[in-house]
Amino acid sequence: MSDRNCSIQKFTRSDSIHHMSHSQMRPELPPLPASANEEPSELYQTIMSHSFYPPLMQRTSWTLAVPFKEQHHHRGPSDSIGNNYSLMAQDLKLKDLQKIYQPATISVPRVNTDHQLPSASKSPSEPIKKKMKFSSRDKEDSIGISLACSTSTSLPMKKEVEQSLTLPGSRPMSPEQQINVMLQQEMEIESKESKPSELDLERYYYYLNNGIRKDMIAPEEDKVMVRISKLISNSLLTSPFLEPLLVALVDEKENDYYGSLMKSIVDYILMDPMERKRLFINSVPRMFPQRVIRAPVPWHSAYRNAKKWNEEHLHTVNPMMLSLKDLWFTEFQDLRFVRTAELLAGKLPLQPDEYWIAIQNHCQEARQILLNKWIPACAQLFISQKKQWAHFAPKSDYDSSRNIEEYFASVASFMSLQLRELVIKSLEDLVSFFMIHKDGNDFSEPYQEMEFFIPQLIMIKLEVSEPNIIFNPSFDDCWELIHNSFLEIIDNSNGIPKVESILFPELKGYNLILGTINSEEELVSNFMDQTYEVFKKNKVGPHKYLNVYKKYSDLLDNTAEQDITAFLQENHEIEDFVTSINGIKKRRGEIASMHVTVPLAMFCLDAMTLNYDLCERAQNLKDRLIQFQVDVNRETNTSICNQYSTIADKVSEIPANTEELVFLIEFLKKSSDVTVFKLRRQLRNAIERLQFLMDYADLPQEDIKLNSTLFLWPDQIEEIFENSQNLLLSKRDQAEMDLIKRCSEFESKLEGYSKELDGFRKREVMTTEEMKNNVEKLSELSKNLNQALVEFELINKEEELLEKEKSTFPLLQTLITNKMPYEQLWVTAYEFSTKSEEWMNGPLYLLNADEIVEDIGNMWRTAYKLTKTLVDVPAPRRLAENLKMKIEKFKQHIPILSISCNPGMKDRHWQQISDIVGYEIKPTETTCLSNMLEFGFGKYIEKLEPIGAAASKEYSLEKNLEKMKLEWANMTFNFMKYRDTVSFSASTAP
């Protein structure tokens, strides 16, 4: 009633104070003129109000809640009470009712007569209808069907419907048939009723709220509130926090009570068409029909038989079933194989192994509860309530055990259903556990962490498998893990024993395992399919999130490493290194600031390992650049320090000679004027590198010492230069003094050599011993002069080094020039003396005629030149002429040597010579030139020369022939080798 949209009351006095009616909506008073400014009178306002909303109830009457329509009738209170309950009794009067007489022995109470009033005849003015006779069964069926098909509508419409419909007899009707009958009646009633207009609804709700006063309705009995209070806990009634709610509920109950009675009175009055017309309400809202299915139905007998069979064989009504049910719902109703609420309340997300361990532990715990608590508790119930089922057991060994077997089969089926229900609910909870993320994790880039605020379930690590990023575990492994979770529930539900295994431990050979769900059932497949759909939707986000790492792909495929290598192979300034290092540092900072954990609905990506790996790769690139500069700094600083050290060591050396002295002086000058300045420029570069390294590198102690040593060298080297310069200047002065002394000693030495050479001007003795001594002395003199020449060059070089004028020493050149003729004379004389003896007395087969000819020729030319050169020196000249004569005398024996020593001479040639000479000549190992002269070989030399020439020619031909044979053999060998190669190539050709 509080929700009705009633129109606002236009006049304050809208009740039935003035019992006035209104005829055809025509005002009885004309409207006030527009010029009237005064407030209308109370009477005028009341009349106007009643002209728009006619009164519904009488203001004053003998009884309460008397409708306004009763003013048209003149009835007493008892007669007027009846028409408040039925329109059919509105014209009935007590005096017109027939009195029912009963035997005198029975006193009929008035109340019984009153109960029969509705079945009495109407007023005498109407014809009395003949009553229909029904049997008690017919009456029951007729009343039942009438009540089953009744709806809360207006009474006239009911009468029309009852007259138009012919209800079936007492035959059984199925619920569908009864529903069809009720729907047909409702459709017919609805077709004859018009829907209320907005004005009808407004006036209807107005009379509901304002048509009946509250004092016209009997108040509710107090015992109703007492009965309601008994249904509520005292803790709720006495709670101070619930006191406002209790007051509000009591007010609501009271409003509902008065509102329902007011609505009933209004609906009753509006059942009269004349009242509707007077109140200008053409139609009222139609109430929702009440449909009740009543017996009998066609399958009643089959139902009773089936129920009886079930009671006898299925034992569904056995008290033990209720006890088992109570036990399950009181202690094990909330049991689940996987406690998803506990998982959600715990630490999420879980590592894959943690998730699997949790699933296994939960399933094992639930299985242990079933084995150790549920089955023993059920067995204890059977033991404690043995009287409920013991009568099914056979009385003796000869009785059938069918009843007890059926009974426990029913118990097993019931407990299997409970176990199956547990498995199904566990599977449903697991599905719901994943259905939390049924919307998937496909996100709009860029990734926003706040989009996924629901706790994730499984943690997946991102790892590097060059050059890609992989998931660990993979999504196939994750689905395998989830799939195995369902199977784990089913596996742990298998093997639960029946209660008989405890009650009758001696039973063997029977199936004593409770039934449960099979993993091949469609129900399980549907659960897994639902979960897999959620799983597929949650695979999108992780793959999409990998796009965040595309900008760092060069770190994964070693492209960045190659770029750094190429960069280091080129020459770059420190600023280029700073730029590169800052760029890498910035990238490393970006990677380090990325999400370590990435919530993505069902999954949470653990990017710590990946980010750490990428940071390490970036750090390695940075370290390479820094280490390169560290190495360059170390090498360069070491090189600079080594140069300083080399300069210091070099200029600190003590020169061993003038050359070293001059070199050190020049080195000192160059080092102090050029090298040190170059090193200082390198020091500036070293300072820049050191500043760079101080910002980016942690130098080891050795490099720090090296840098310290480097920057101390400039001051140290200046001090060393100064000390070395003083030392070298003193050494130079000493060298100049030594040079002057050396020149003087060298001059004296040359004069001694000159005196020695003058001694050979007077020597002319030609004995072998004398010649040998002279040759040795001249050889010694030549050696001394060569050494003097070397010393002269050294003196000149030293003078040049000391920037002095070079000394000439002309005596040295004179000695060398004058020594040569004497040396040639005595050497040639001694050589001819020793070789001529060998040529004359040595074996011929060891002599080489061509070499002898050449040596004799050279000796003769030397002697001839010496005779010309030594014209002014008598003794040596005579010695040269004498030598020339000896050589010319020996030259006469050369033809004999040419023939005797010819390698082409054969036995036949010597036979020809023997024929010419006249006696047999055949050289042996002891044959010498003097022997040949003794044989008079020289007298026939002219005749023997052609033989020697022929032998030489033959020898030459043989040599040429041997050479040709050798060349031919080489050509043959090369040809054969080439032929084999060609044959092999031909055989292997395709």
Coordinates of N, CA and C in Angstrom, one line a residue, residues 318-492:
N318 N 13.7 -45.0 5.8 CA 14.3 -45.6 7.0 C 14.9 -44.5 7.8
P319 N 14.8 -44.5 9.1 CA 15.4 -43.5 10.0 C 16.9 -43.3 9.8
M320 N 17.5 -44.4 9.4 CA 19.0 -44.3 9.3 C 19.4 -43.4 8.2
M321 N 18.5 -43.3 7.1 CA 18.8 -42.4 6.0 C 18.8 -41.0 6.5
L322 N 17.8 -40.7 7.3 CA 17.7 -39.3 7.9 C 18.9 -39.0 8.8
S323 N 19.3 -40.1 9.6 CA 20.5 -39.9 10.4 C 21.8 -39.6 9.6
L324 N 21.9 -40.4 8.5 CA 23.1 -40.2 7.6 C 23.0 -38.8 7.0
K325 N 21.8 -38.4 6.7 CA 21.7 -37.1 6.1 C 22.0 -36.0 7.1
D326 N 21.5 -36.1 8.3 CA 21.8 -35.2 9.3 C 23.3 -35.1 9.6
L327 N 23.9 -36.3 9.7 CA 25.4 -36.3 9.9 C 26.1 -35.6 8.9
W328 N 25.7 -35.9 7.6 CA 26.4 -35.2 6.5 C 26.3 -33.7 6.5
F329 N 25.0 -33.2 6.8 CA 24.8 -31.8 6.7 C 25.3 -31.1 7.9
T330 N 25.4 -31.8 9.0 CA 25.9 -31.1 10.3 C 27.4 -31.0 10.3
E331 N 28.1 -32.1 9.8 CA 29.5 -32.2 10.0 C 30.3 -32.1 8.7
F332 N 29.7 -32.5 7.6 CA 30.6 -32.7 6.4 C 30.0 -31.9 5.2
Q333 N 29.0 -31.1 5.4 CA 28.4 -30.3 4.3 C 29.4 -29.4 3.7
D334 N 30.2 -28.7 4.5 CA 31.2 -27.7 4.0 C 32.5 -28.3 3.6
L335 N 32.6 -29.7 3.7 CA 33.9 -30.3 3.3 C 34.1 -30.2 1.8
R336 N 35.3 -29.9 1.4 CA 35.6 -29.8 -0.1 C 37.0 -30.4 -0.3
F337 N 37.2 -31.0 -1.4 CA 38.5 -31.5 -1.7 C 39.5 -30.4 -1.9
V338 N 39.1 -29.3 -2.5 CA 40.0 -28.1 -2.7 C 39.3 -27.0 -2.0
R339 N 39.9 -26.4 -1.0 CA 39.3 -25.3 -0.2 C 39.7 -24.0 -0.9
T340 N 39.0 -23.6 -1.9 CA 39.3 -22.5 -2.7 C 39.2 -21.2 -1.9
A341 N 38.3 -21.1 -0.9 CA 38.3 -19.9 -0.1 C 39.6 -19.7 0.7
E342 N 40.1 -20.8 1.1 CA 41.4 -20.8 1.8 C 42.5 -20.3 0.9
L343 N 42.5 -20.8 -0.4 CA 43.5 -20.4 -1.3 C 43.4 -18.9 -1.6
L344 N 42.1 -18.4 -1.8 CA 41.9 -17.0 -2.1 C 42.3 -16.1 -0.9
A345 N 42.1 -16.7 0.3 CA 42.5 -15.9 1.5 C 43.9 -15.9 1.8
G346 N 44.7 -16.9 1.2 CA 46.1 -17.0 1.4 C 46.9 -16.1 0.6
K347 N 48.2 -16.4 0.5 CA 49.1 -15.6 -0.3 C 49.0 -16.0 -1.7
L348 N 48.5 -15.1 -2.5 CA 48.4 -15.3 -4.0 C 49.3 -14.2 -4.7
P349 N 49.8 -14.5 -5.9 CA 49.7 -15.8 -6.6 C 50.6 -16.8 -6.1
L350 N 50.4 -18.1 -6.5 CA 51.2 -19.2 -6.1 C 52.1 -19.6 -7.2
Q351 N 53.3 -20.1 -6.8 CA 54.2 -20.7 -7.7 C 53.6 -22.0 -8.2
P352 N 53.9 -22.4 -9.4 CA 53.2 -23.7 -9.9 C 53.4 -24.9 -9.0
D353 N 54.6 -25.0 -8.5 CA 54.8 -26.1 -7.5 C 54.1 -25.9 -6.2
E354 N 54.0 -24.7 -5.8 CA 53.2 -24.4 -4.6 C 51.7 -24.7 -4.8
Y355 N 51.2 -24.3 -6.0 CA 49.8 -24.5 -6.3 C 49.5 -26.0 -6.3
W356 N 50.4 -26.8 -6.9 CA 50.2 -28.2 -7.0 C 50.3 -28.9 -5.6
I357 N 51.2 -28.4 -4.8 CA 51.4 -29.0 -3.5 C 50.1 -28.7 -2.7
A358 N 49.6 -27.4 -2.8 CA 48.4 -27.1 -2.1 C 47.2 -27.9 -2.5
I359 N 47.1 -28.1 -3.8 CA 46.0 -29.0 -4.3 C 46.1 -30.4 -3.8
Q360 N 47.3 -30.9 -3.8 CA 47.5 -32.3 -3.3 C 47.2 -32.4 -1.8
N361 N 47.7 -31.4 -1.1 CA 47.5 -31.4 0.4 C 46.0 -31.3 0.7
H362 N 45.3 -30.4 0.0 CA 43.9 -30.3 0.3 C 43.1 -31.6 0.0
C363 N 43.5 -32.2 -1.2 CA 42.8 -33.4 -1.5 C 43.1 -34.5 -0.6
Q364 N 44.3 -34.6 -0.1 CA 44.7 -35.7 0.8 C 44.0 -35.4 2.1
E365 N 43.9 -34.2 2.6 CA 43.3 -33.9 3.9 C 41.8 -34.3 3.8
A366 N 41.1 -33.9 2.7 CA 39.7 -34.2 2.5 C 39.5 -35.7 2.5
R367 N 40.4 -36.4 1.8 CA 40.3 -37.9 1.7 C 40.5 -38.5 3.1
Q368 N 41.4 -38.0 3.9 CA 41.6 -38.5 5.2 C 40.4 -38.3 6.1
I369 N 39.8 -37.1 5.9 CA 38.6 -36.8 6.7 C 37.5 -37.8 6.3
L370 N 37.3 -38.1 5.1 CA 36.3 -39.1 4.7 C 36.6 -40.5 5.2
L371 N 37.9 -40.8 5.1 CA 38.3 -42.2 5.6 C 38.3 -42.3 7.1
N372 N 38.8 -41.3 7.8 CA 39.0 -41.4 9.2 C 37.8 -40.8 10.1
K373 N 36.9 -40.0 9.5 CA 35.9 -39.4 10.2 C 34.5 -39.8 9.7
W374 N 34.3 -39.6 8.4 CA 32.9 -39.8 7.9 C 32.5 -41.3 7.9
I375 N 33.3 -42.1 7.3 CA 33.0 -43.5 7.3 C 32.9 -44.1 8.7
P376 N 33.9 -43.8 9.6 CA 33.7 -44.3 11.0 C 32.5 -43.8 11.7
A377 N 32.2 -42.5 11.4 CA 31.0 -41.9 12.1 C 29.7 -42.5 11.6
C378 N 29.7 -42.8 10.3 CA 28.5 -43.5 9.7 C 28.4 -44.9 10.3
A379 N 29.5 -45.6 10.4 CA 29.5 -46.9 11.1 C 29.0 -46.9 12.5
Q380 N 29.4 -45.8 13.2 CA 29.0 -45.7 14.6 C 27.5 -45.4 14.7
L381 N 27.0 -44.7 13.7 CA 25.5 -44.5 13.7 C 24.8 -45.8 13.6
F382 N 25.3 -46.6 12.7 CA 24.6 -47.9 12.5 C 24.8 -48.8 13.7
I383 N 25.9 -48.7 14.4 CA 26.0 -49.5 15.6 C 25.1 -49.0 16.7
S384 N 25.0 -47.6 16.9 CA 24.2 -47.1 17.9 C 22.7 -47.2 17.7
Q385 N 22.3 -47.2 16.4 CA 20.9 -47.3 16.0 C 20.6 -48.7 15.3
K386 N 21.2 -49.7 15.9 CA 21.1 -51.0 15.3 C 19.6 -51.4 15.1
K387 N 18.8 -51.0 16.0 CA 17.4 -51.5 16.0 C 16.6 -50.9 14.8
Q388 N 17.2 -49.9 14.1 CA 16.5 -49.3 12.9 C 16.7 -50.2 11.7
W389 N 17.7 -51.1 11.7 CA 18.0 -51.9 10.5 C 18.2 -53.4 10.8
A390 N 18.3 -53.7 12.1 CA 18.7 -55.1 12.4 C 17.6 -56.1 11.9
H391 N 16.3 -55.6 11.9 CA 15.2 -56.5 11.5 C 15.3 -56.9 10.0
F392 N 16.2 -56.2 9.2 CA 16.4 -56.7 7.8 C 17.3 -57.9 7.7
A393 N 18.0 -58.1 8.8 CA 19.0 -59.2 8.8 C 18.3 -60.5 8.9
P394 N 18.8 -61.6 8.2 CA 18.2 -62.9 8.3 C 18.2 -63.4 9.7
K395 N 17.1 -64.1 10.1 CA 17.0 -64.6 11.5 C 17.9 -65.8 11.7
S396 N 18.1 -66.6 10.6 CA 18.9 -67.8 10.7 C 19.8 -67.9 9.5
D397 N 20.6 -68.9 9.5 CA 21.5 -69.1 8.3 C 20.7 -69.6 7.1
Y398 N 19.4 -70.0 7.3 CA 18.7 -70.5 6.2 C 17.8 -69.4 5.5
D399 N 17.7 -68.3 6.2 CA 16.9 -67.2 5.7 C 17.6 -66.4 4.6
S400 N 16.8 -65.8 3.7 CA 17.5 -65.0 2.6 C 18.0 -63.7 3.2
S401 N 19.2 -63.3 2.6 CA 19.8 -62.0 3.0 C 19.5 -60.9 2.0
R402 N 18.4 -61.1 1.2 CA 18.1 -60.1 0.2 C 17.8 -58.8 0.8
N403 N 17.0 -58.8 1.9 CA 16.5 -57.5 2.4 C 17.7 -56.7 3.0
I404 N 18.6 -57.4 3.7 CA 19.7 -56.7 4.3 C 20.7 -56.2 3.1
E405 N 20.8 -57.0 2.1 CA 21.6 -56.5 1.0 C 21.0 -55.3 0.3
E406 N 19.7 -55.4 0.0 CA 19.0 -54.2 -0.6 C 19.2 -53.0 0.3
Y407 N 19.0 -53.2 1.6 CA 19.1 -52.1 2.5 C 20.5 -51.4 2.4
F408 N 21.5 -52.2 2.6 CA 22.9 -51.6 2.5 C 23.2 -51.2 1.1
A409 N 22.6 -51.7 0.1 CA 22.8 -51.2 -1.3 C 22.2 -49.8 -1.4
S410 N 21.0 -49.6 -0.7 CA 20.4 -48.3 -0.7 C 21.3 -47.3 0.1
V411 N 21.9 -47.8 1.2 CA 22.8 -47.0 2.0 C 24.0 -46.6 1.2
A412 N 24.5 -47.6 0.5 CA 25.7 -47.3 -0.4 C 25.4 -46.3 -1.5
S413 N 24.2 -46.4 -2.1 CA 23.8 -45.5 -3.1 C 23.6 -44.1 -2.5
F414 N 23.0 -44.0 -1.3 CA 22.8 -42.7 -0.7 C 24.1 -42.1 -0.4
M415 N 25.1 -42.9 0.2 CA 26.4 -42.3 0.6 C 27.2 -42.0 -0.7
S416 N 27.0 -42.8 -1.8 CA 27.7 -42.5 -3.0 C 27.2 -41.2 -3.6
L417 N 25.9 -40.9 -3.5 CA 25.3 -39.6 -3.9 C 25.9 -38.5 -3.1
Q418 N 26.1 -38.7 -1.8 CA 26.7 -37.7 -1.0 C 28.2 -37.4 -1.4
L419 N 28.9 -38.5 -1.6 CA 30.3 -38.4 -2.1 C 30.3 -37.7 -3.5
R420 N 29.4 -38.1 -4.3 CA 29.4 -37.5 -5.7 C 29.0 -36.0 -5.6
E421 N 28.1 -35.7 -4.7 CA 27.8 -34.3 -4.5 C 29.0 -33.5 -4.0
L422 N 29.8 -34.1 -3.1 CA 31.0 -33.5 -2.6 C 32.0 -33.3 -3.7
V423 N 32.2 -34.3 -4.6 CA 33.1 -34.1 -5.7 C 32.6 -33.1 -6.7
I424 N 31.3 -33.1 -7.0 CA 30.7 -32.1 -7.9 C 30.9 -30.7 -7.4
K425 N 30.6 -30.5 -6.1 CA 30.8 -29.2 -5.5 C 32.2 -28.8 -5.5
S426 N 33.1 -29.7 -5.2 CA 34.6 -29.4 -5.2 C 35.0 -29.0 -6.7
L427 N 34.5 -29.7 -7.7 CA 34.8 -29.3 -9.0 C 34.2 -28.0 -9.4
E428 N 33.0 -27.7 -8.9 CA 32.4 -26.4 -9.2 C 33.1 -25.3 -8.5
D429 N 33.6 -25.6 -7.3 CA 34.4 -24.6 -6.6 C 35.7 -24.3 -7.3
L430 N 36.3 -25.4 -7.8 CA 37.6 -25.2 -8.6 C 37.3 -24.4 -9.9
V431 N 36.2 -24.7 -10.5 CA 35.8 -23.9 -11.7 C 35.6 -22.5 -11.3
S432 N 34.8 -22.3 -10.2 CA 34.6 -20.9 -9.8 C 35.9 -20.2 -9.4
F433 N 36.8 -21.0 -8.9 CA 38.1 -20.4 -8.5 C 38.8 -19.8 -9.7
F434 N 38.6 -20.4 -10.9 CA 39.2 -19.9 -12.1 C 38.3 -18.9 -12.8
M435 N 36.9 -19.1 -12.6 CA 36.0 -18.2 -13.3 C 36.0 -16.8 -12.7
I436 N 36.7 -16.6 -11.6 CA 36.9 -15.2 -11.1 C 37.5 -14.4 -12.2
H437 N 38.3 -15.0 -13.1 CA 39.0 -14.3 -14.2 C 38.4 -14.7 -15.5
K438 N 37.1 -14.9 -15.6 CA 36.5 -15.3 -16.8 C 36.6 -14.2 -17.9
D439 N 36.8 -13.0 -17.5 CA 36.8 -11.9 -18.5 C 38.2 -11.9 -19.3
G440 N 39.1 -12.7 -18.8 CA 40.4 -12.7 -19.5 C 41.3 -11.5 -19.1
N441 N 42.4 -11.4 -19.8 CA 43.4 -10.4 -19.4 C 43.9 -9.6 -20.6
D442 N 43.0 -9.6 -21.7 CA 43.4 -8.8 -22.9 C 43.3 -7.3 -22.5
F443 N 44.3 -6.6 -22.5 CA 44.3 -5.2 -22.1 C 44.7 -4.3 -23.2
S444 N 44.3 -3.0 -23.0 CA 44.6 -2.0 -24.0 C 46.0 -1.4 -23.7
E445 N 46.9 -1.4 -24.6 CA 48.2 -0.9 -24.4 C 48.1 0.7 -24.3
P446 N 49.0 1.3 -23.4 CA 50.0 0.6 -22.6 C 49.4 -0.1 -21.4
Y447 N 50.1 -1.0 -20.9 CA 49.7 -1.8 -19.7 C 49.5 -1.0 -18.5
Q448 N 48.3 -1.1 -17.8 CA 48.0 -0.4 -16.6 C 47.7 -1.5 -15.5
E449 N 48.6 -1.4 -14.5 CA 48.5 -2.4 -13.4 C 47.2 -2.4 -12.7
M450 N 46.6 -1.2 -12.5 CA 45.4 -1.1 -11.7 C 44.2 -1.7 -12.4
E451 N 44.3 -2.1 -13.7 CA 43.2 -2.8 -14.3 C 42.9 -4.2 -13.7
F452 N 44.0 -4.8 -13.1 CA 43.9 -6.1 -12.6 C 44.1 -6.1 -11.1
F453 N 43.1 -5.8 -10.4 CA 43.2 -5.7 -8.9 C 42.7 -6.9 -8.2
I454 N 42.1 -7.9 -8.9 CA 41.7 -9.1 -8.3 C 42.9 -10.0 -8.2
P455 N 43.1 -10.7 -7.0 CA 44.3 -11.5 -6.8 C 44.5 -12.5 -7.9
Q456 N 45.7 -12.7 -8.4 CA 46.1 -13.6 -9.4 C 46.3 -15.0 -8.7
L457 N 46.3 -16.0 -9.6 CA 46.3 -17.4 -9.1 C 47.7 -18.1 -9.2
I458 N 48.2 -18.0 -10.4 CA 49.5 -18.8 -10.7 C 50.5 -17.8 -11.1
M459 N 51.7 -18.0 -10.6 CA 52.9 -17.2 -11.0 C 53.7 -17.9 -12.1
I460 N 53.9 -17.1 -13.2 CA 54.7 -17.6 -14.3 C 56.0 -16.7 -14.4
K461 N 57.1 -17.3 -14.5 CA 58.4 -16.6 -14.6 C 58.7 -16.3 -16.1
L462 N 59.2 -15.1 -16.3 CA 59.7 -14.7 -17.6 C 61.2 -14.9 -17.6
E463 N 61.7 -15.7 -18.6 CA 63.1 -16.0 -18.7 C 63.6 -15.8 -20.1
V464 N 65.0 -15.7 -20.2 CA 65.6 -15.5 -21.5 C 66.1 -16.8 -22.1
S465 N 65.7 -17.1 -23.3 CA 66.2 -18.1 -24.1 C 66.6 -17.5 -25.4
E466 N 67.9 -17.1 -25.5 CA 68.3 -16.2 -26.6 C 67.8 -16.9 -28.0
P467 N 67.3 -16.0 -28.8 CA 67.0 -14.6 -28.7 C 65.6 -14.2 -28.2
N468 N 64.9 -15.2 -27.6 CA 63.5 -15.0 -27.2 C 63.3 -15.0 -25.7
I469 N 62.1 -14.5 -25.4 CA 61.6 -14.5 -24.0 C 60.6 -15.7 -23.9
I470 N 60.8 -16.5 -22.9 CA 60.0 -17.7 -22.7 C 59.3 -17.6 -21.4
F471 N 58.2 -18.4 -21.3 CA 57.4 -18.5 -20.0 C 57.9 -19.8 -19.3
N472 N 58.1 -19.7 -18.0 CA 58.5 -20.8 -17.2 C 57.5 -20.9 -16.0
P473 N 56.6 -21.9 -15.9 CA 56.4 -22.9 -16.9 C 55.7 -22.4 -18.1
S474 N 55.7 -23.2 -19.2 CA 54.9 -22.8 -20.4 C 53.4 -22.9 -20.2
F475 N 52.7 -22.3 -21.1 CA 51.2 -22.4 -20.9 C 50.7 -23.8 -21.1
D476 N 51.4 -24.6 -21.9 CA 51.0 -26.0 -22.0 C 51.1 -26.7 -20.6
D477 N 52.2 -26.4 -20.0 CA 52.5 -27.0 -18.6 C 51.4 -26.4 -17.6
C478 N 51.1 -25.2 -17.7 CA 50.1 -24.6 -16.8 C 48.8 -25.3 -17.0
W479 N 48.4 -25.5 -18.3 CA 47.1 -26.1 -18.5 C 47.1 -27.6 -18.0
E480 N 48.3 -28.2 -18.2 CA 48.4 -29.6 -17.7 C 48.3 -29.6 -16.2
L481 N 48.8 -28.6 -15.5 CA 48.7 -28.4 -14.1 C 47.2 -28.3 -13.6
I482 N 46.5 -27.4 -14.3 CA 45.1 -27.1 -14.0 C 44.3 -28.4 -14.3
H483 N 44.6 -29.0 -15.4 CA 43.8 -30.2 -15.8 C 44.0 -31.3 -14.7
N484 N 45.3 -31.5 -14.3 CA 45.6 -32.5 -13.3 C 44.9 -32.1 -11.9
S485 N 44.6 -30.9 -11.7 CA 43.9 -30.5 -10.5 C 42.5 -31.1 -10.4
F486 N 41.8 -31.1 -11.5 CA 40.5 -31.8 -11.6 C 40.7 -33.3 -11.4
L487 N 41.6 -33.8 -12.1 CA 41.8 -35.3 -12.0 C 42.3 -35.7 -10.6
E488 N 43.0 -34.8 -9.9 CA 43.4 -35.1 -8.5 C 42.2 -35.2 -7.6
I489 N 41.2 -34.3 -7.8 CA 40.0 -34.4 -7.0 C 39.3 -35.7 -7.2
I490 N 39.2 -36.1 -8.5 CA 38.5 -37.3 -8.8 C 39.3 -38.5 -8.2
D491 N 40.6 -38.5 -8.4 CA 41.4 -39.6 -7.9 C 41.3 -39.8 -6.4
N492 N 41.3 -38.7 -5.7 CA 41.2 -38.8 -4.2 C 39.8 -39.2 -3.7

